[in-house]
XYZ file of C-alpha atoms in Angstrom:
672
model
C -36.913 41.121 -22.570
C -40.278 41.500 -24.018
C -41.743 38.498 -21.458
C -41.371 41.059 -18.360
C -42.926 44.259 -19.832
C -46.441 43.834 -19.609
C -47.281 42.979 -16.156
C -50.313 44.881 -14.731
C -52.152 44.489 -11.693
C -55.234 42.225 -11.995
C -57.667 44.488 -11.011
C -56.257 47.343 -12.894
C -58.248 49.597 -15.406
C -55.472 49.167 -17.580
C -53.362 46.241 -18.214
C -51.560 44.636 -20.853
C -51.785 40.649 -20.965
C -49.294 39.048 -18.340
C -46.222 37.737 -20.300
C -44.056 36.851 -16.949
C -44.437 34.126 -14.457
C -46.292 35.061 -11.554
C -43.844 35.849 -8.609
C -44.258 36.217 -4.760
C -45.612 39.622 -3.878
C -43.006 42.019 -3.878
C -41.879 43.702 -0.892
C -43.317 47.121 0.201
C -42.048 50.228 -1.293
C -40.298 51.391 1.996
C -37.187 50.333 3.733
C -36.224 51.531 7.571
C -32.907 52.421 6.598
C -30.923 55.537 8.462
C -31.535 58.777 7.144
C -28.067 59.232 6.270
C -26.304 56.253 5.390
C -24.053 56.873 2.594
C -20.718 59.117 2.377
C -21.783 62.528 0.449
C -20.840 62.618 -3.136
C -17.460 64.187 -4.437
C -17.974 68.264 -4.305
C -18.652 70.108 -7.674
C -17.914 73.473 -8.462
C -21.198 75.647 -7.860
C -22.237 76.170 -11.603
C -26.209 76.942 -11.181
C -27.530 79.716 -9.452
C -30.841 79.904 -7.731
C -33.118 82.552 -9.193
C -36.616 83.198 -7.044
C -37.568 85.399 -4.647
C -40.291 84.605 -2.075
C -41.826 86.750 0.599
C -40.472 86.458 4.172
C -43.548 85.987 7.048
C -44.894 83.968 9.169
C -48.053 81.242 8.295
C -50.465 84.258 7.772
C -48.515 84.969 4.535
C -47.933 88.954 5.635
C -44.173 88.730 4.632
C -42.253 91.614 2.872
C -40.495 91.020 -0.715
C -37.131 92.212 -1.537
C -33.977 91.059 -3.037
C -30.102 90.581 -1.516
C -31.185 90.350 2.005
C -32.221 93.807 2.059
C -35.710 95.350 3.153
C -37.719 92.195 4.229
C -36.768 89.727 1.529
C -34.919 86.607 1.073
C -32.541 85.878 -2.063
C -33.076 82.258 -2.785
C -29.659 81.852 -4.653
C -28.076 82.918 -1.563
C -29.716 80.597 0.342
C -28.863 77.738 -1.627
C -25.326 78.970 -1.961
C -25.187 79.018 2.056
C -26.603 75.696 2.365
C -24.417 73.724 -0.230
C -22.135 72.361 2.258
C -24.778 71.819 5.165
C -24.572 67.993 6.700
C -26.882 68.269 9.698
C -30.167 70.161 10.504
C -28.405 72.389 12.940
C -26.138 73.497 10.445
C -29.121 74.423 8.050
C -30.694 76.339 11.251
C -27.928 78.423 11.993
C -27.397 79.444 8.043
C -31.094 80.285 7.898
C -31.171 82.203 10.933
C -29.028 84.562 9.703
C -30.610 84.781 6.936
C -33.894 85.713 8.977
C -31.853 88.111 11.067
C -30.929 90.270 8.220
C -34.484 90.445 7.093
C -35.344 91.968 10.236
C -37.952 89.415 11.558
C -36.852 87.783 14.319
C -39.311 84.796 14.585
C -40.274 84.638 11.311
C -39.931 81.744 9.148
C -38.691 81.108 5.350
C -41.589 80.200 3.218
C -41.816 76.553 2.388
C -41.354 77.318 -1.587
C -37.715 78.544 -0.497
C -37.025 75.491 1.038
C -38.600 73.341 -1.785
C -36.631 75.468 -4.570
C -33.145 74.886 -2.917
C -33.873 71.223 -2.205
C -34.344 70.955 -6.148
C -31.384 73.185 -6.937
C -29.367 70.960 -4.283
C -30.319 67.799 -6.271
C -29.280 69.439 -9.553
C -25.558 70.226 -8.249
C -25.592 66.533 -6.620
C -25.486 68.071 -3.381
C -27.799 65.354 -1.839
C -26.843 65.712 1.899
C -27.499 69.214 2.140
C -30.859 68.307 0.501
C -31.569 65.799 3.515
C -30.360 68.151 5.884
C -32.695 70.990 4.681
C -35.752 68.125 5.025
C -34.541 67.490 8.533
C -34.350 71.163 9.374
C -38.160 71.053 8.179
C -39.068 68.269 10.410
C -38.473 70.572 13.546
C -41.493 72.748 11.981
C -39.408 75.113 10.846
C -41.036 76.450 7.587
C -43.950 79.208 7.326
C -46.416 76.414 6.582
C -45.333 73.786 9.292
C -43.106 71.017 8.733
C -42.698 68.437 6.073
C -45.669 67.302 3.761
C -45.826 65.448 0.276
C -44.597 68.400 -1.803
C -41.057 68.596 0.261
C -40.741 64.621 0.087
C -41.580 64.826 -3.852
C -38.915 67.617 -4.205
C -36.358 65.326 -2.036
C -36.970 61.941 -4.143
C -36.878 64.498 -7.643
C -33.237 65.334 -5.979
C -32.232 61.821 -5.565
C -33.096 61.425 -9.163
C -31.343 64.250 -10.341
C -28.132 63.399 -8.158
C -27.914 59.884 -9.643
C -27.439 58.366 -6.257
C -30.388 55.564 -6.307
C -29.488 53.727 -3.526
C -30.886 56.823 -1.462
C -34.608 56.434 -3.000
C -35.381 54.028 0.034
C -34.410 56.873 2.534
C -36.811 59.143 1.215
C -39.734 56.334 1.355
C -39.000 55.214 4.781
C -38.833 58.691 6.245
C -41.929 59.245 4.614
C -43.695 56.569 6.135
C -42.053 57.566 9.467
C -43.619 60.745 9.166
C -46.791 59.377 8.422
C -46.853 60.819 5.013
C -48.468 58.740 2.202
C -47.247 58.803 -1.040
C -48.885 60.317 -3.794
C -49.024 59.931 -7.796
C -46.705 62.166 -8.206
C -44.361 60.153 -5.624
C -44.858 56.989 -7.820
C -44.045 58.821 -10.866
C -40.796 60.008 -9.907
C -40.053 56.551 -8.659
C -41.050 54.752 -12.153
C -38.957 57.291 -13.764
C -35.866 56.596 -11.643
C -36.383 52.509 -12.446
C -36.686 53.422 -16.012
C -33.254 55.061 -15.891
C -31.803 52.163 -14.007
C -33.376 49.226 -16.820
C -35.368 48.346 -13.720
C -38.406 47.218 -16.378
C -40.431 44.959 -13.829
C -39.871 47.641 -10.888
C -41.646 50.308 -13.333
C -44.551 47.924 -13.379
C -44.401 46.857 -9.976
C -45.080 50.782 -9.018
C -47.859 51.322 -11.465
C -50.013 48.307 -10.099
C -49.414 49.987 -6.370
C -50.960 53.304 -7.999
C -53.875 51.693 -9.380
C -54.007 49.074 -6.119
C -54.091 52.245 -4.066
C -57.065 53.793 -5.941
C -54.822 56.611 -7.022
C -55.340 58.354 -10.372
C -52.966 57.808 -12.860
C -51.579 61.277 -14.574
C -50.478 61.929 -17.872
C -46.873 61.481 -16.508
C -47.780 57.983 -15.555
C -48.964 56.640 -18.812
C -45.705 58.565 -20.641
C -43.166 56.910 -18.106
C -44.968 53.279 -18.621
C -44.221 53.907 -22.101
C -40.769 55.210 -21.633
C -40.092 51.722 -19.979
C -41.423 49.907 -23.160
C -38.996 51.923 -24.986
C -36.206 51.062 -22.844
C -37.178 47.478 -23.517
C -37.700 47.847 -27.119
C -40.818 46.046 -27.127
C -42.832 47.140 -29.690
C -45.773 44.921 -29.880
C -46.237 45.540 -25.851
C -46.412 49.121 -26.530
C -48.886 49.060 -28.955
C -51.139 46.984 -26.818
C -50.682 49.443 -23.932
C -51.496 52.625 -26.437
C -54.690 50.814 -28.083
C -56.183 50.188 -24.606
C -55.068 53.895 -23.528
C -56.869 55.411 -26.450
C -59.742 53.324 -25.787
C -60.234 54.674 -22.197
C -59.648 58.216 -24.328
C -62.345 57.589 -26.320
C -64.694 56.441 -23.704
C -64.088 59.482 -21.745
C -62.563 57.295 -18.661
C -59.785 59.075 -18.442
C -60.031 62.257 -15.536
C -59.058 65.283 -16.467
C -59.658 68.471 -18.962
C -60.502 66.567 -22.421
C -58.293 69.050 -24.267
C -55.223 68.688 -22.310
C -55.781 64.690 -23.087
C -55.606 65.881 -26.918
C -52.439 67.287 -26.544
C -51.104 64.454 -24.532
C -52.312 61.681 -26.887
C -50.102 63.401 -29.801
C -46.992 63.077 -27.756
C -48.081 59.300 -26.803
C -48.863 58.287 -30.419
C -45.271 60.032 -31.076
C -43.721 58.023 -28.419
C -45.441 54.721 -29.454
C -43.648 55.513 -33.134
C -40.555 55.864 -31.691
C -40.704 52.723 -29.534
C -41.689 50.827 -32.418
C -39.088 52.664 -34.752
C -36.126 51.602 -32.515
C -37.387 48.209 -32.459
C -37.394 47.884 -36.066
C -33.914 49.480 -36.312
C -32.685 47.200 -33.963
C -33.975 44.407 -36.279
C -32.235 45.408 -39.317
C -29.102 45.941 -37.512
C -28.606 42.697 -35.796
C -31.974 40.845 -35.890
C -31.907 36.728 -36.882
C -34.739 37.524 -39.395
C -34.750 41.172 -40.079
C -37.504 41.245 -42.776
C -40.038 38.839 -40.512
C -39.447 40.845 -37.254
C -39.646 44.504 -39.149
C -42.891 43.400 -41.227
C -44.767 42.211 -37.932
C -44.185 45.271 -36.570
C -45.484 47.209 -39.572
C -48.441 44.677 -39.366
C -48.945 45.880 -35.659
C -49.106 49.408 -36.348
C -51.777 49.054 -39.028
C -53.894 47.004 -36.863
C -53.154 49.315 -34.016
C -53.802 52.615 -36.171
C -50.474 54.058 -35.572
C -49.297 55.884 -38.335
C -45.309 56.728 -38.512
C -44.596 60.198 -40.217
C -42.817 59.960 -43.499
C -39.636 60.808 -41.849
C -39.757 57.992 -39.718
C -40.214 55.934 -42.782
C -37.204 57.496 -44.482
C -34.933 56.688 -41.441
C -35.871 53.117 -41.859
C -34.910 53.219 -45.499
C -31.445 54.487 -44.499
C -31.117 51.808 -42.113
C -31.741 49.116 -44.980
C -28.263 48.740 -46.361
C -28.026 44.574 -46.520
C -28.978 42.527 -49.553
C -31.603 40.933 -47.600
C -33.468 44.133 -46.862
C -34.581 44.931 -50.123
C -38.032 43.431 -49.376
C -38.628 45.994 -46.255
C -37.083 49.030 -48.354
C -39.535 48.327 -51.219
C -42.403 48.168 -48.612
C -41.571 51.516 -47.015
C -41.115 53.178 -50.138
C -44.636 52.223 -51.411
C -46.135 53.410 -47.990
C -44.310 56.499 -48.582
C -45.862 56.824 -51.925
C -49.175 56.110 -50.980
C -49.209 58.988 -48.404
C -51.397 61.838 -49.007
C -48.945 63.882 -50.532
C -46.554 61.067 -51.983
C -43.437 63.515 -51.218
C -40.094 61.611 -50.595
C -36.857 62.612 -50.269
C -34.410 62.307 -53.255
C -31.416 61.021 -51.303
C -33.802 58.350 -49.903
C -34.795 57.416 -53.629
C -31.144 57.194 -54.648
C -30.150 55.086 -51.280
C -33.487 52.640 -52.766
C -32.141 52.406 -56.474
C -28.227 51.639 -54.953
C -30.064 49.053 -52.411
C -32.116 47.427 -55.305
C -29.021 46.887 -57.456
C -26.962 45.378 -54.641
C -29.585 43.055 -53.891
C -29.530 42.699 -57.849
C -33.233 43.598 -58.211
C -32.487 45.949 -61.210
C -36.122 46.096 -62.558
C -37.061 47.452 -58.547
C -34.573 49.884 -59.182
C -35.973 50.927 -62.559
C -39.482 51.464 -61.246
C -38.154 53.743 -58.463
C -36.585 55.562 -61.124
C -39.230 55.862 -63.348
C -41.529 57.000 -60.290
C -39.137 60.034 -60.195
C -39.558 60.604 -63.652
C -43.420 60.426 -63.370
C -44.221 61.774 -59.792
C -40.818 63.519 -58.719
C -38.774 64.407 -57.070
C -36.699 65.435 -59.986
C -33.635 62.720 -60.344
C -30.065 64.113 -60.089
C -26.971 63.233 -61.538
C -26.189 60.599 -59.020
C -29.717 59.046 -59.580
C -28.582 58.774 -63.449
C -25.182 57.624 -62.542
C -26.600 55.063 -60.192
C -29.265 53.726 -62.819
C -27.115 53.620 -65.867
C -24.631 51.233 -63.746
C -27.317 49.058 -63.133
C -28.122 49.125 -67.154
C -24.349 48.123 -67.665
C -24.834 44.988 -65.400
C -27.822 43.609 -67.161
C -25.953 44.840 -70.654
C -22.898 43.088 -69.610
C -24.818 39.961 -68.797
C -26.461 40.268 -72.047
C -23.259 40.240 -73.802
C -21.820 37.274 -71.759
C -24.823 35.225 -72.983
C -25.251 36.585 -76.138
C -28.549 37.288 -75.541
C -28.686 40.345 -77.997
C -32.471 40.745 -78.334
C -32.739 41.536 -74.475
C -29.470 43.905 -75.126
C -31.738 45.788 -77.513
C -34.563 46.027 -75.289
C -32.544 47.662 -72.944
C -31.071 49.889 -75.234
C -34.552 50.932 -75.918
C -35.756 51.203 -72.392
C -32.755 53.468 -71.600
C -34.021 56.148 -74.396
C -37.725 55.784 -73.601
C -36.568 56.858 -70.081
C -34.390 59.637 -71.236
C -31.302 57.978 -70.218
C -28.403 58.064 -73.184
C -26.437 55.259 -73.871
C -22.795 55.674 -74.680
C -20.455 53.622 -76.516
C -19.929 51.399 -73.782
C -23.878 50.289 -73.741
C -23.851 49.834 -77.438
C -20.853 47.920 -77.727
C -22.207 45.769 -74.940
C -25.072 45.068 -77.257
C -22.496 44.584 -80.426
C -20.769 42.163 -78.794
C -23.669 40.232 -77.701
C -24.857 40.076 -81.296
C -21.415 38.832 -82.484
C -21.356 36.303 -79.971
C -24.662 34.911 -80.897
C -23.651 35.513 -84.642
C -26.498 37.653 -85.559
C -24.868 39.646 -88.485
C -28.016 41.344 -89.130
C -28.584 42.851 -86.092
C -25.108 43.694 -85.510
C -25.328 45.675 -88.641
C -28.572 47.341 -87.484
C -27.143 48.521 -84.075
C -23.942 49.926 -85.493
C -26.159 51.926 -87.586
C -28.180 53.128 -84.883
C -24.978 53.844 -83.009
C -23.768 55.944 -85.557
C -27.062 57.908 -85.975
C -27.201 58.466 -82.284
C -24.218 60.645 -82.919
C -21.688 58.332 -81.385
C -18.197 57.290 -83.327
C -17.648 53.642 -83.214
C -14.495 52.757 -81.773
C -12.045 49.561 -82.135
C -14.439 47.546 -79.858
C -17.159 48.823 -82.122
C -15.313 47.729 -85.427
C -14.523 44.759 -83.804
C -17.599 43.398 -82.851
C -18.661 44.211 -86.416
C -16.136 42.163 -87.777
C -16.665 38.990 -85.678
C -20.350 39.378 -86.348
C -19.807 39.533 -90.456
C -16.960 36.684 -90.186
C -19.407 34.285 -88.206
C -22.257 35.130 -91.039
C -19.290 34.141 -93.827
C -19.698 37.705 -95.243
C -16.065 38.095 -95.767
C -15.915 40.716 -98.418
C -18.283 42.962 -96.356
C -16.055 42.729 -93.658
C -13.103 43.400 -95.715
C -14.729 46.736 -96.619
C -15.555 47.313 -92.683
C -11.826 46.688 -92.187
C -10.764 49.327 -94.915
C -13.386 51.812 -93.566
C -12.022 51.319 -90.011
C -8.547 52.132 -91.046
C -9.354 54.797 -93.106
C -11.180 56.932 -90.212
C -8.236 56.462 -88.305
C -9.089 53.645 -85.767
C -6.307 51.589 -85.130
C -6.785 47.781 -84.906
C -5.850 46.202 -81.994
C -4.844 41.783 -81.000
C -8.808 41.280 -81.510
C -9.280 43.085 -84.811
C -6.058 41.410 -86.332
C -7.581 38.137 -84.915
C -10.988 38.282 -86.643
C -8.921 39.393 -90.128
C -6.802 36.068 -90.099
C -10.066 34.390 -89.588
C -11.476 36.135 -92.461
C -8.889 35.259 -94.733
C -8.606 31.713 -93.647
C -12.413 31.447 -94.474
C -11.729 32.791 -97.801
C -8.895 30.347 -98.371
C -6.593 33.001 -98.927
C -3.380 31.606 -96.649
C -1.036 34.146 -98.143
C -3.087 36.903 -96.664
C -2.967 35.810 -93.302
C 0.980 35.690 -93.428
C 0.809 39.451 -94.547
C -1.700 39.823 -91.738
C 0.907 38.235 -89.245
C 3.575 40.530 -90.611
C 1.413 43.732 -90.346
C 0.859 42.821 -86.645
C 4.464 42.578 -86.180
C 4.990 46.158 -87.847
C 2.172 47.445 -85.570
C 4.432 46.033 -82.704
C 1.379 43.527 -81.508
C 2.275 40.260 -80.943
C 0.276 37.213 -81.939
C -0.753 35.271 -78.934
C -2.430 31.633 -78.460
C -5.598 33.468 -78.764
C -4.764 34.669 -82.152
C -3.481 30.859 -83.475
C -6.631 29.356 -81.814
C -8.918 31.628 -83.797
C -6.999 30.821 -87.005
C -7.339 27.087 -86.074
C -11.169 27.617 -85.266
C -11.725 28.940 -88.569
C -10.186 26.114 -90.452
C -12.745 23.676 -88.407
C -15.510 26.090 -89.330
C -14.242 25.466 -93.055
C -13.682 21.928 -93.223
C -9.479 22.735 -93.832
C -8.446 19.815 -90.849
C -4.938 20.063 -92.937
C -4.215 23.791 -92.749
C -5.252 23.785 -88.810
C -2.416 21.232 -88.394
C -0.242 23.076 -89.967
C -0.971 26.240 -88.415
C -0.536 24.368 -84.829
C 3.249 23.588 -85.993
C 3.684 27.117 -87.033
C 2.284 28.033 -83.535
C 5.071 25.499 -81.682
C 7.758 27.055 -83.992
C 7.005 30.539 -82.782
C 7.127 29.325 -78.968
C 3.430 30.048 -78.334
C 1.963 26.989 -76.116
C -1.119 25.493 -76.826
C -3.872 25.404 -74.350
C -7.212 23.670 -73.868
C -8.991 25.219 -76.913
C -6.031 24.825 -79.093
C -6.497 20.941 -78.736
C -10.371 20.676 -78.808
C -10.327 22.472 -82.136
C -7.205 20.681 -83.553
C -8.669 17.219 -82.570
C -12.157 18.656 -84.128
C -9.941 19.567 -87.459
C -8.402 16.051 -87.563
C -11.253 13.796 -87.407
C -12.584 15.693 -90.057
C -9.630 15.169 -92.056
C -9.917 11.494 -91.660
C -7.002 10.975 -89.302
C -8.400 9.423 -86.114
C -5.236 8.132 -84.659
C -3.218 11.800 -84.867
C -6.463 13.423 -83.094
C -5.879 10.530 -80.369
C -2.083 11.330 -80.195
C -2.939 15.021 -79.581
C -5.465 13.910 -77.210
C -2.694 12.144 -74.955
C -0.438 14.617 -75.527
C -2.825 17.308 -74.024
C -3.287 14.904 -71.252
C 0.604 14.710 -70.650
C 0.851 18.209 -70.389
C -1.802 18.429 -67.585
C -4.381 20.170 -69.543
C -8.143 18.891 -68.910
C -9.843 19.028 -71.948
C -14.011 18.638 -71.752
C -15.872 15.470 -72.705
C -16.578 16.403 -75.927
C -12.834 15.874 -77.116
C -12.686 12.501 -75.374
C -16.128 11.486 -77.181
C -15.083 12.761 -80.564
C -11.521 10.860 -80.266
C -13.274 7.601 -79.270
C -16.128 7.695 -81.861
C -13.513 8.504 -84.580
C -11.205 5.743 -83.706
C -13.985 3.162 -83.441
C -15.451 4.242 -86.894
C -12.403 4.124 -88.858
C -11.402 0.914 -87.024
C -8.071 2.117 -85.661
C -5.993 -0.048 -83.909
C -5.615 1.564 -80.798
C -5.893 0.640 -77.212
C -8.846 3.094 -76.289
C -8.216 2.429 -72.656
C -5.456 4.121 -72.606
C -7.714 7.025 -72.757
C -8.407 6.441 -69.304
C -12.228 7.066 -68.134
C -14.284 9.631 -69.458
C -13.705 13.220 -68.138
C -16.103 15.232 -66.135
C -15.432 18.874 -66.065
C -17.747 21.310 -64.265
C -18.233 24.011 -66.139
C -19.719 27.063 -64.133
C -22.455 28.581 -66.176
C -23.343 32.485 -66.124
C -26.005 32.726 -64.143
C -28.641 35.232 -64.559
C -32.084 35.249 -62.637
C -34.821 34.355 -64.764
C -36.646 37.341 -63.851
C -33.813 39.006 -66.142
C -35.788 37.644 -69.160
C -37.430 39.990 -71.205
C -41.026 38.854 -70.448
C -40.565 39.582 -66.868
C -38.780 42.933 -67.288
C -39.960 45.444 -64.818
C -42.669 47.730 -66.287
C -42.893 45.523 -69.570
C -40.573 46.474 -72.541
C -42.414 48.370 -75.581
C -44.294 46.194 -77.725
C -42.746 48.305 -80.833
C -39.595 47.329 -80.224
C -37.778 46.219 -83.225
C -36.878 42.382 -83.256
C -33.859 41.540 -85.961
C -34.233 38.214 -87.939
C -31.399 36.024 -87.718
C -31.418 35.324 -91.374
C -31.166 37.176 -94.606
C -29.735 37.595 -97.995
C -26.053 38.645 -98.664
C -27.293 41.629 -100.468
C -29.375 42.894 -97.683
C -26.132 42.869 -95.593
C -24.116 44.624 -98.195
C -26.782 47.302 -98.625
C -26.900 48.032 -94.587
C -23.161 48.019 -94.836
C -22.617 50.311 -97.412
C -25.233 52.601 -96.435
C -22.879 53.584 -93.046
C -19.682 53.754 -95.033
C -20.925 56.076 -97.432
């Protein structure tokens, strides 16, 4: 619709660039139609009273003033009520004559102001036939000031607008021409406002061209109506161009009238311009094809036009940003609010922004906003705290899955730096990251820091530490941790028992492995495939292929079905033990069971059979499997070098190597 908005008369002193194709000259504003061509509207209950009082008298104005039809005055409310059902000029004349007789003046006329007030009131009550009948009565010269004039017809046109019977507009214009009364700027203003309500935007600009073409001087209402047309059309760029040229005329003194009055009007014009731009941007955010680009263009246009929205306008736009793709706009709006003189911003808006940045996976931007709350205000509340903590948990969980333990440590440091208190959940995430990365020293230090913060480790904390120690082959220290865990009353779970059997496998104490399995059954914890996979995996790490195959058979005896990981580790153990044929058989068994082993297992069997010269038809292995493993995706912006606001240079880095005595010292320190 934007192409139909800026069409002004070529000779006009104020016009926008033409955006529509030239069309044949528009028809004149008047049409010769009968004055009463439509049936009357359905009657409504009389709810509005006319409240006015005018003197009764002739053209010399020597009337008397009174209320209630008493001593020489006319009650306009009573006149309006009496004329509500009039349909012809004769009926009006009869009813009015009764009021004049009651007033005591036989040849007097009612003032014209009484009639115009009655016309306006009848329009508001949608008694349009009665309003037309009053005008017909005035055409007989029945008013104290003579017949009809521009003011009367403008009142009638306003009555048509208020009644909503827009089809009778042409009746008024045609009658004005028949009476030889030219329309003035008020007439055209009313006509444009009617077209705005009808969404006839092209008609608005046609009338605006007519005003200037006839040499009439546009008023503030004229310009306001034109801007309302842009508002209806939602054309932000057209209204900005219109406002810019209007302001140029104002600055050059080309607008006629009192400058002080125009000062107040321009405040209204700018607010209306901002409103049009706001509505256009909101529509783009809700249903635009390219909301980010469209909104940024409007914001840039407002900057070029020197139109500055209020803080509340920016905040309302922020609330309209709800999609992941809106984060760019939301961040821009946030910066604009902060860069204002006072920098004041609503806390609820900031919380919405923190939520939105998290939804868009822009956690570093969310942290920036939280930092601003701490440094610049307003003070964050519980919701702010919960939102930013949830974002940190997402990042910590990513570090846990990837085993990025240094990053997890930095996140904890960042949280404490900003006044956030990590709980057991957060500390456990970093402990698990250390365990996954086999960073024993780091796991011990994190466990100690957790206790120093006044937190009580749970079974997850102990399990992560046990796993780190087991991967570091610090079996004695791991057993001390197990004893301490049981001593403080933390009941081990399946994961803890699984690590414990791995520890005993590593120590070569198979008898204790059986003891642990019996202890699990006593604690009503059934060993699972994960438990046996851990045992077999520990055998592989300790080059005990025969023991791995034995545990595989015990697994089958206990009716626990092996999975892909079981066969993968078992094949590796058998190859280590110099049994390529048996490894080949395990591979074929897994394939026959419908399990999808990775290409690494295929390559291990193939290379072992070739190295040992086994008499096996390798073609029976089939094609090399291609198993796509979907990696855990984390944006590269999550790396420590990109983390928002930078990370403290004093962040402690934990080494990945160290002596057994160092681990033992750190472990004993928190146990004692």
